[in-house]
Coordinates of N, CA, C and O and ligand atoms in Angstrom, one line a residue:
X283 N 12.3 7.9 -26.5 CA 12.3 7.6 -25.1 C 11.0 7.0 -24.6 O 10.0 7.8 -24.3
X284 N 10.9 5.3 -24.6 CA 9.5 5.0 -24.0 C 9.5 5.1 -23.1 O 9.0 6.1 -22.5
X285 N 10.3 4.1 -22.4 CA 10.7 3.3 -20.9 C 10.9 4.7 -20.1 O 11.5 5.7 -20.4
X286 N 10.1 4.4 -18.9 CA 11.1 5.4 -17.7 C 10.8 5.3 -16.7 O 9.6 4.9 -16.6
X287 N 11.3 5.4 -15.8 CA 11.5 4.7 -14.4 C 11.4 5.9 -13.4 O 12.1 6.9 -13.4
X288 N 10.4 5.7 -12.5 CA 10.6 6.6 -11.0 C 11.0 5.5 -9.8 O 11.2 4.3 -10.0
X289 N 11.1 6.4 -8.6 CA 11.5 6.1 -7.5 C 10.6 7.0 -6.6 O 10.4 8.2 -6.9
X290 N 10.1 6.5 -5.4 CA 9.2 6.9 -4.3 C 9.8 6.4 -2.9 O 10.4 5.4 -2.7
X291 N 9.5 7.3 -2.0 CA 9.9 6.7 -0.5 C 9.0 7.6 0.2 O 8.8 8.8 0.0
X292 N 8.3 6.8 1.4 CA 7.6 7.8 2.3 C 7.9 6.9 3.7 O 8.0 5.7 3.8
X293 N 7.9 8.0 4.7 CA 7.8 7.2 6.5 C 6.7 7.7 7.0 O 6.1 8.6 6.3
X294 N 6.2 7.3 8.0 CA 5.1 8.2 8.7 C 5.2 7.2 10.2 O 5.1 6.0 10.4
X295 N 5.4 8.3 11.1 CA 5.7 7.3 12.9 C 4.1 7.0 12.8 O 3.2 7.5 12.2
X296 N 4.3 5.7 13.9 CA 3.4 4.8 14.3 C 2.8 5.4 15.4 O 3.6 5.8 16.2
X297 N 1.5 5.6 15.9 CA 1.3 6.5 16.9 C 0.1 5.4 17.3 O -0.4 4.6 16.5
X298 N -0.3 5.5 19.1 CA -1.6 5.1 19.0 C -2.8 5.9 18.8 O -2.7 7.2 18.8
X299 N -4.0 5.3 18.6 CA -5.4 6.0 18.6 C -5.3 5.6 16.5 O -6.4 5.8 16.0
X300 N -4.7 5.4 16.0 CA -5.0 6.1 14.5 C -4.5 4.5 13.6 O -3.4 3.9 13.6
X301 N -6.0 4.1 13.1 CA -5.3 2.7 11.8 C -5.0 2.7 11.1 O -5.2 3.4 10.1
X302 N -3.9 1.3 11.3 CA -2.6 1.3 10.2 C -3.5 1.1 9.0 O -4.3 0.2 9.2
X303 N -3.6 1.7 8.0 CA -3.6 1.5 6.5 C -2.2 1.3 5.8 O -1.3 2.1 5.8
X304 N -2.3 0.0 5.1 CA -0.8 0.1 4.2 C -1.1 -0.6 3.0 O -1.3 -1.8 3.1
X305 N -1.2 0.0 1.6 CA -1.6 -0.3 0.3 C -3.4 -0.4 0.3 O -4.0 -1.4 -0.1
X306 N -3.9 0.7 1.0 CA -5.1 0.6 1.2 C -6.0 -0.3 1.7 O -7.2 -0.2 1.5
X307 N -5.3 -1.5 2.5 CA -5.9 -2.2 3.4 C -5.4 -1.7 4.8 O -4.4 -1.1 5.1
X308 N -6.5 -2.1 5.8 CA -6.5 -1.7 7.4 C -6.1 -3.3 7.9 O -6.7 -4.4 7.7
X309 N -5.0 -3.2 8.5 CA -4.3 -3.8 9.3 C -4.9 -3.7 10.6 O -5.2 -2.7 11.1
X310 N -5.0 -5.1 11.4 CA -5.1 -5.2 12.7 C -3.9 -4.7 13.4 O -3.1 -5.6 13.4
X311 N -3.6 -3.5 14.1 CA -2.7 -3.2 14.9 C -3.1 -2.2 16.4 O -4.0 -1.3 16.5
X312 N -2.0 -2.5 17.3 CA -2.2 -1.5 18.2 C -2.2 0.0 17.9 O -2.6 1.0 18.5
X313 N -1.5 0.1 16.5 CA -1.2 1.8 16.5 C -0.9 1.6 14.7 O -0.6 0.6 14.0
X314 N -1.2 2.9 14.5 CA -1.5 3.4 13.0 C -0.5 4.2 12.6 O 0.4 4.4 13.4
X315 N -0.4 4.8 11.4 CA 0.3 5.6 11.0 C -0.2 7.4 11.3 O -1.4 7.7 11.6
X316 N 0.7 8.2 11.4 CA 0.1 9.6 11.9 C 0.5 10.2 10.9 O 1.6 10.2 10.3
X317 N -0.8 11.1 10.5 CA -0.4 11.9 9.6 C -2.0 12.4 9.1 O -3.1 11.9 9.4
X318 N -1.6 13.9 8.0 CA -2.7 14.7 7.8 C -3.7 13.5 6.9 O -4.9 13.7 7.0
X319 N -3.3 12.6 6.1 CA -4.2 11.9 5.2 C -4.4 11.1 6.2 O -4.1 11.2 7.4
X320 N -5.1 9.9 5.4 CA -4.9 8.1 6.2 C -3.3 7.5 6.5 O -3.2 6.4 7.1
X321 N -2.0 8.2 6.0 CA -1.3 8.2 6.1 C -0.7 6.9 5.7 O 0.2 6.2 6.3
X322 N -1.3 6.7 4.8 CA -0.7 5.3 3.8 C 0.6 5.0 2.9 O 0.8 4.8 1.6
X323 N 1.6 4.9 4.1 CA 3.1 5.2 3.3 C 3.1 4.4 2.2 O 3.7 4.9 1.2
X324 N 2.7 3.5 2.0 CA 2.9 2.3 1.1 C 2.6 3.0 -0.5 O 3.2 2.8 -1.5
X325 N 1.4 3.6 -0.4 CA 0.6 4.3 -1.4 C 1.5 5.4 -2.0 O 1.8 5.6 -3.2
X326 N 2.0 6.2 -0.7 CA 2.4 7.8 -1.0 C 3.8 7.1 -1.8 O 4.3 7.7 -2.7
X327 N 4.1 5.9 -1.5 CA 5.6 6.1 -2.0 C 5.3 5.3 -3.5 O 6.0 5.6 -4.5
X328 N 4.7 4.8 -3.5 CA 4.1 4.7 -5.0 C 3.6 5.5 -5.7 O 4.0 5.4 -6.8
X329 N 2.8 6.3 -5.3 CA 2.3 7.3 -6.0 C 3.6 8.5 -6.2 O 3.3 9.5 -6.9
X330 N 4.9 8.6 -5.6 CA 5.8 9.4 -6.1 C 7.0 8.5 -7.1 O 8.1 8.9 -7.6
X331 N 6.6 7.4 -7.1 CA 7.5 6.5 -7.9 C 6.7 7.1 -9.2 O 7.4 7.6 -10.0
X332 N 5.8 7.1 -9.3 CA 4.8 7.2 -11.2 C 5.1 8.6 -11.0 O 5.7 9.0 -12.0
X333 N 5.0 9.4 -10.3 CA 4.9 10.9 -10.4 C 6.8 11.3 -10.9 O 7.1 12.2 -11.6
X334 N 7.5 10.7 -10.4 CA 8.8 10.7 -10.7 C 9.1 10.3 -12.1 O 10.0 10.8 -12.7
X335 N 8.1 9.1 -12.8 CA 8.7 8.4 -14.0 C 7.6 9.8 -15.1 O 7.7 10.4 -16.1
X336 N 7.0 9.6 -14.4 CA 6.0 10.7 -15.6 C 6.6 12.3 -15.3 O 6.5 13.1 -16.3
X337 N 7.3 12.6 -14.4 CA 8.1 14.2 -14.4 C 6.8 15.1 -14.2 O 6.6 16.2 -14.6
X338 N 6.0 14.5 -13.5 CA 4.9 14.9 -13.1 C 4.8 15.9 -11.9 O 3.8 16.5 -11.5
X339 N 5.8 15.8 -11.5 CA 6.4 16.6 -9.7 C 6.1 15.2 -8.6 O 6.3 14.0 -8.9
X340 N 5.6 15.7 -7.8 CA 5.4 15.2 -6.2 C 4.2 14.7 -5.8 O 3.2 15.2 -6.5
X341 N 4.0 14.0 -5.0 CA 2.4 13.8 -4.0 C 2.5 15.3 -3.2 O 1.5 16.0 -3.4
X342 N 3.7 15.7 -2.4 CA 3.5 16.8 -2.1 C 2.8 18.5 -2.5 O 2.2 19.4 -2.0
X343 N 3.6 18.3 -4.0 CA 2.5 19.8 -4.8 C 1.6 18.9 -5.5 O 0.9 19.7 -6.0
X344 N 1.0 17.6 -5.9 CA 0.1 17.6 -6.5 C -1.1 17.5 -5.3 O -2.3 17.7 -5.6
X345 N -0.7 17.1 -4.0 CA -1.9 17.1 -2.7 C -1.4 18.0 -1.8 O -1.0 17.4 -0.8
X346 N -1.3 19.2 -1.7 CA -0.4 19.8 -0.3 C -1.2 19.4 0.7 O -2.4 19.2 0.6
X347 N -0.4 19.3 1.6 CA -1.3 18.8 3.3 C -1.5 19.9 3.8 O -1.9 19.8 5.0
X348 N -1.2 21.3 3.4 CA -1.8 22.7 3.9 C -3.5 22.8 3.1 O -4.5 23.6 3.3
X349 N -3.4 22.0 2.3 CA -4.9 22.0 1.6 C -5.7 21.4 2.4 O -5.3 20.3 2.7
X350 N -6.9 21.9 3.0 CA -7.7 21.2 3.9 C -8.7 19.9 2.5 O -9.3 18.8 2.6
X351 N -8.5 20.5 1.9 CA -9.2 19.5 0.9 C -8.4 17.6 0.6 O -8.8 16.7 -0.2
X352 N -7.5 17.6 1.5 CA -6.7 16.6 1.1 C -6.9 15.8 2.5 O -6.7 14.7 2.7
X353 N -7.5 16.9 3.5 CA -7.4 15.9 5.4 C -8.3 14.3 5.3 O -9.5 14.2 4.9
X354 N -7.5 13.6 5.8 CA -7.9 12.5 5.9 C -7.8 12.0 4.3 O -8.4 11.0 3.9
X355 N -7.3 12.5 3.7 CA -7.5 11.9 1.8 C -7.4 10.3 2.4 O -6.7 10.1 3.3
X356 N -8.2 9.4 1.6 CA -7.8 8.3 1.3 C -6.5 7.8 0.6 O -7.0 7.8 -0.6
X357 N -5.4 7.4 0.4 CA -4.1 7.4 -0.4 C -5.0 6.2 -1.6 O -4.2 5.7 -2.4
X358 N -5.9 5.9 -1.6 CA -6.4 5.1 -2.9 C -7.0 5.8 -4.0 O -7.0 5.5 -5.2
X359 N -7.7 7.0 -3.3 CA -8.1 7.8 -3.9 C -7.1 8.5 -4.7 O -7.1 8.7 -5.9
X360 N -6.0 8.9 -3.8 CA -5.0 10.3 -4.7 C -4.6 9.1 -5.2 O -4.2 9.6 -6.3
X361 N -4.4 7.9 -5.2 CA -3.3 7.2 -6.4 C -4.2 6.7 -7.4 O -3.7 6.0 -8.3
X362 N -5.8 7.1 -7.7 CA -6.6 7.0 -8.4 C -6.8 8.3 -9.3 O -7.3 8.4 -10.5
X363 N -6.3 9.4 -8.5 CA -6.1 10.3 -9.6 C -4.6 10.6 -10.0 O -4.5 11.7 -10.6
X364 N -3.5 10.0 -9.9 CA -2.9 10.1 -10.2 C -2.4 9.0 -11.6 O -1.7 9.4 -12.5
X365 N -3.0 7.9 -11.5 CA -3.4 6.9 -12.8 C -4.0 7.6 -13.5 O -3.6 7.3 -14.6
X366 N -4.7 8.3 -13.6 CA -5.3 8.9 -14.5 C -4.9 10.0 -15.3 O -5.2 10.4 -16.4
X367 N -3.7 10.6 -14.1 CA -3.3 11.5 -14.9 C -1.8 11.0 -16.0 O -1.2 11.7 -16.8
X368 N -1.6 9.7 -15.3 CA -0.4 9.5 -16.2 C -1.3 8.5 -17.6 O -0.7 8.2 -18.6
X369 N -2.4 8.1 -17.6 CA -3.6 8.0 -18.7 C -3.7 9.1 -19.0 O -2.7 9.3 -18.4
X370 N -3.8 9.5 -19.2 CA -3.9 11.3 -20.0 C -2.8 11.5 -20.7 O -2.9 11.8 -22.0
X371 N -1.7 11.5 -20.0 CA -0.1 11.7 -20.6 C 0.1 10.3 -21.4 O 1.1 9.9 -21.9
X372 N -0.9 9.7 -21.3 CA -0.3 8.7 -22.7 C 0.9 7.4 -22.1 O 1.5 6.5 -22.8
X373 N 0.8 7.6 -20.8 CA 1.6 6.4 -20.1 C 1.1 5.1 -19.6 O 0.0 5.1 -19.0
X374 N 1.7 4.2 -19.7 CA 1.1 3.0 -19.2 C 1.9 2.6 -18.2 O 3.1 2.7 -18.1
X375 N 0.9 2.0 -17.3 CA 2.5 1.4 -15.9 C 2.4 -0.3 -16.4 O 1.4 -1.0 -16.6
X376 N 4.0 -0.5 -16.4 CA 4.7 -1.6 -17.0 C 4.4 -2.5 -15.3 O 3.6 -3.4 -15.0
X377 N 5.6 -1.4 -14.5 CA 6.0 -2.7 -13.3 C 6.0 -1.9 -12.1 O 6.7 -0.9 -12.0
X378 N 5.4 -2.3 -11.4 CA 5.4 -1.5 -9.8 C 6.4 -2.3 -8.8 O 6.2 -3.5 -8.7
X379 N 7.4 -1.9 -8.0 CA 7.8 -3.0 -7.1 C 8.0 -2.0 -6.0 O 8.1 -0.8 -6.2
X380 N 8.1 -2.6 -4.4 CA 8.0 -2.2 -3.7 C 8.5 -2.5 -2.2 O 8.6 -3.7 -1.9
X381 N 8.9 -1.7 -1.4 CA 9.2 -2.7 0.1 C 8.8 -1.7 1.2 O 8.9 -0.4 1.2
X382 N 8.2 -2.6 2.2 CA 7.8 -1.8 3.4 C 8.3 -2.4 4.7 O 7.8 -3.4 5.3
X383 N 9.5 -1.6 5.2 CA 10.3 -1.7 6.4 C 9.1 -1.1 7.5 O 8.6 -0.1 7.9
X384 N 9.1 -2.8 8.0 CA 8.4 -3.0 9.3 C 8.4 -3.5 10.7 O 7.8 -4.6 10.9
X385 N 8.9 -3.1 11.5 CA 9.0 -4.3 12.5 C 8.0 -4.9 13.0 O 8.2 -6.1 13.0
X386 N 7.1 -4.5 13.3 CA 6.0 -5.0 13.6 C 5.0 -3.8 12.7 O 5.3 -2.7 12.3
X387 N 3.3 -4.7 12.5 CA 3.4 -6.3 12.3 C 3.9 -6.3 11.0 O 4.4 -5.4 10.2
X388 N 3.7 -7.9 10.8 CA 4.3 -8.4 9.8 C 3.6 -8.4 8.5 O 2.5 -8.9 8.4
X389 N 4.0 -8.0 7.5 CA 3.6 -7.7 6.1 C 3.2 -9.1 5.0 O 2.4 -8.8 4.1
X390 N 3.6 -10.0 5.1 CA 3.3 -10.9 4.2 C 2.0 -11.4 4.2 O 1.3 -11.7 3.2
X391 N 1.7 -11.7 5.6 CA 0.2 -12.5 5.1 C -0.7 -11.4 4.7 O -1.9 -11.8 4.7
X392 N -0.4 -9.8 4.2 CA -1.5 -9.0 4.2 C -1.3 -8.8 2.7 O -2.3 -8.5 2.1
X393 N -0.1 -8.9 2.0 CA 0.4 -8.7 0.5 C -1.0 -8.9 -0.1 O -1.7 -8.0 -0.5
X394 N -1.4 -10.4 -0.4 CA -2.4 -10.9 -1.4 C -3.4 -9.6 -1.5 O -3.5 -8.9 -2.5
X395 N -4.2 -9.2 0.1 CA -5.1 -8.7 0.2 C -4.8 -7.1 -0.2 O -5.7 -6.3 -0.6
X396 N -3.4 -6.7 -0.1 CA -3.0 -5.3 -0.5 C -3.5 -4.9 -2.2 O -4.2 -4.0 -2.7
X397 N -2.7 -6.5 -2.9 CA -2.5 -6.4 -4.3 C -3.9 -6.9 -5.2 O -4.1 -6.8 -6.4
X398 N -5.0 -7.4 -4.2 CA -6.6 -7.2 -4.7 C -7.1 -6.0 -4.5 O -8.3 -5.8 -4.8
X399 N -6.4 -5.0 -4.2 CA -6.8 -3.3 -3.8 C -6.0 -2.5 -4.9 O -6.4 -1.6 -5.6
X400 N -4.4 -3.2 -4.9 CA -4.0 -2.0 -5.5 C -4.2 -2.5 -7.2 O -4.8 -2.0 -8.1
X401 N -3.5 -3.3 -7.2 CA -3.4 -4.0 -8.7 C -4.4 -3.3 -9.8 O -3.9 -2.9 -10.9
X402 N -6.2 -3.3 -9.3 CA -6.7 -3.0 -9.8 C -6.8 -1.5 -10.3 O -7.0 -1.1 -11.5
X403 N -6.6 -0.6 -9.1 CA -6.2 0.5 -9.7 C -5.5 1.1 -10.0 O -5.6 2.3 -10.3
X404 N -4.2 0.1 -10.1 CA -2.8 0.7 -10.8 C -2.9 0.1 -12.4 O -2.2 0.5 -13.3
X405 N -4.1 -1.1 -12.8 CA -4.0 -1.3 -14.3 C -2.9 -2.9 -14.4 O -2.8 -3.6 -15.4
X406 N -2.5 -3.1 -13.6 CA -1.4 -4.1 -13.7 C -1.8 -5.6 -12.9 O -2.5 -5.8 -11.9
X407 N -1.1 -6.4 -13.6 CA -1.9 -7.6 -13.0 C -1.1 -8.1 -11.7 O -0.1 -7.3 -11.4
X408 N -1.1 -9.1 -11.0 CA -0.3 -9.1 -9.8 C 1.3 -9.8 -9.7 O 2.1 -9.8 -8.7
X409 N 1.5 -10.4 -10.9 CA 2.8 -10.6 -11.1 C 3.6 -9.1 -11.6 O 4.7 -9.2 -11.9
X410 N 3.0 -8.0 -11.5 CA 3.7 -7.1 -12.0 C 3.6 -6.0 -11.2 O 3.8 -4.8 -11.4
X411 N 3.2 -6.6 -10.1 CA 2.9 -5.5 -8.5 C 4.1 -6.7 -7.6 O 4.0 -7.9 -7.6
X412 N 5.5 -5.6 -6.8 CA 5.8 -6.5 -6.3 C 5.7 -5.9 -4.7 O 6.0 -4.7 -4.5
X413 N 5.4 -6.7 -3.7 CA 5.2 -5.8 -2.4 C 5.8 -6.7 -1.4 O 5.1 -7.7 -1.2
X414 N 7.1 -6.7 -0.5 CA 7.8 -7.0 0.4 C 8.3 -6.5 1.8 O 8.9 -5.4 2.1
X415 N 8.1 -7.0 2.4 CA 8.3 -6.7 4.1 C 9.1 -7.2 4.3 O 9.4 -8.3 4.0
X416 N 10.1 -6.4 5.2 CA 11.4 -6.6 5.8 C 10.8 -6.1 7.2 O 9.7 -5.7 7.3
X417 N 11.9 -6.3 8.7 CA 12.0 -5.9 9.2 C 12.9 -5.0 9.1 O 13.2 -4.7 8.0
X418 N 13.7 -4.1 10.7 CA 15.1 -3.6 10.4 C 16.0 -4.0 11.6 O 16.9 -3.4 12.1
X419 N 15.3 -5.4 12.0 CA 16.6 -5.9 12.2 C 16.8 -4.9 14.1 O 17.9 -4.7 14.6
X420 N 15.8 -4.5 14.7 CA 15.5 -4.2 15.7 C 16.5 -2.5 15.8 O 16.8 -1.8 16.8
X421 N 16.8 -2.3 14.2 CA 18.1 -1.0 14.4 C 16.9 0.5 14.2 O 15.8 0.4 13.7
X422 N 17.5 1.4 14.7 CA 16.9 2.9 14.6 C 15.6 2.8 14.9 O 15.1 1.7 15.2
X423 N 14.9 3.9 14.8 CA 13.5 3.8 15.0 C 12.3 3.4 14.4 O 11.2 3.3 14.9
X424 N 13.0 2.9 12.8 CA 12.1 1.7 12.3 C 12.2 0.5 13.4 O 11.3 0.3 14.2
X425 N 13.3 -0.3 13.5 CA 13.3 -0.9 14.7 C 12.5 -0.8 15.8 O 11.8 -1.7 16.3
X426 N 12.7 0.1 16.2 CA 12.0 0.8 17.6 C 10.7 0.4 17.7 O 10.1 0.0 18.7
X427 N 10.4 0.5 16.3 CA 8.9 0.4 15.8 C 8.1 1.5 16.0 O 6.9 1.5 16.4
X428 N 8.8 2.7 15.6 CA 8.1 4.4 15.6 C 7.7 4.6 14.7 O 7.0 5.6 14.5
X429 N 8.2 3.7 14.0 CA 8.0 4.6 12.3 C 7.9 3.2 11.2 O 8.7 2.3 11.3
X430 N 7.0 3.4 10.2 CA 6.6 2.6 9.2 C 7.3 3.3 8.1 O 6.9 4.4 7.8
X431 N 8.6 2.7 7.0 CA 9.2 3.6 5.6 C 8.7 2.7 4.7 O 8.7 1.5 5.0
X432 N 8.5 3.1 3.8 CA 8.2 2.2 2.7 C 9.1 3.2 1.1 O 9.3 4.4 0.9
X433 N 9.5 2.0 0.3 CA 9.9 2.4 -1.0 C 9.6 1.7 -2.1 O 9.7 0.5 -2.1
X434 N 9.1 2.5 -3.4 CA 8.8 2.2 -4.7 C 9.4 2.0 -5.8 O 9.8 3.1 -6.1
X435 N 9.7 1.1 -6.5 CA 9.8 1.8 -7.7 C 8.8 1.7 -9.1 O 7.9 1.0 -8.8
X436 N 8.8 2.1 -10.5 CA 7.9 1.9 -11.3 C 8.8 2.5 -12.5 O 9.7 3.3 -12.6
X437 N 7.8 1.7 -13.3 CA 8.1 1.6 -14.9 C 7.2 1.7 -15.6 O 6.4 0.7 -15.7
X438 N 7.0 3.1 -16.5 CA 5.9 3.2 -17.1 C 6.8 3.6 -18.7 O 7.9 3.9 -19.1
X439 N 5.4 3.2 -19.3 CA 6.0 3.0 -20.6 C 4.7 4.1 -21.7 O 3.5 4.2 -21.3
X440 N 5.2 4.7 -22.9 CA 4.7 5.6 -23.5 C 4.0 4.6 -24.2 O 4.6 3.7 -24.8
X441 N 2.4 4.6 -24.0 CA 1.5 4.2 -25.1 C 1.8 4.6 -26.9 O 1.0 4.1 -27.7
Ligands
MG526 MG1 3.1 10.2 3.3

């Protein structure tokens, strides 16, 4: 068994006072993501995509947010120790892809600058990082624009 495949999803409501980070870039916006880290959905749901293919558990038991050692974590940071730890286990990440339901703002012209951040520390070159914005289409409270979801998936392969 080389091949194996995870799956990641994270939300975090849009609040003001706090900057949006999404794939470890800061976005120009009125209002940010809320939450105990930088609250970088884009990240968290990637980093449970590899943690899912490696059977590694969760972002949740590998960072609990009852740990004061994790407040304000950078999400570049925990997805820098989490490469590492699927380098350890002898894993390689093949293919990252991804989508971040947004209504506002808009996610494309920020991709390039996401995948000069993430690419490098996921090991993969940027044809093999895929990162997409949708709206939802003005429905539920993504619509609303309360809330930022994002979803992963990844393909890591046994060195
Ligand atoms: Mg999160």
């Amino acid at each position: 068994m080389s091949d194996r495949i995870g799956l990641g999803y994270d939300l975090h409501r849009l609040v003001p006072g706090r900057k949006l980070i999404l794939g470890g870039l800061e976005i120009p916006f009125s209002r940010g993501l809320e939450g105990h880290s930088d609250a970088d959905a884009l990240i968290h749901a990637v980093i449970d995509a590899l943690l899912g293919a490696s059977g590694d558990g969760d972002i949740g038991r590998l960072f609990p947010d009852s740990d004061p050692a994790w407040k304000n974590a950078r999400g570049a940071d925990l997805l820098r120790t989490v490469v590492a730890r699927l380098d350890a286990a002898g894993l390689e990440i093949v293919h990252v892809d991804t989508v971040i339901a947004a209504e506002k703002p808009a996610v494309a012209p920020h991709v390039g600058d996401m995948k000069k951040i993430l690419c490098p520390l996921l090991g993969i070159g940027p044809d093999a990082l895929g990162i997409k914005g949708k709206t939802n289409e003005g429905v539920g409270a993504i619509g609303r624009g309360e809330a930022i979801a994002c979803w992963a998936v990844a393909l890591l392969r046994a060195k």
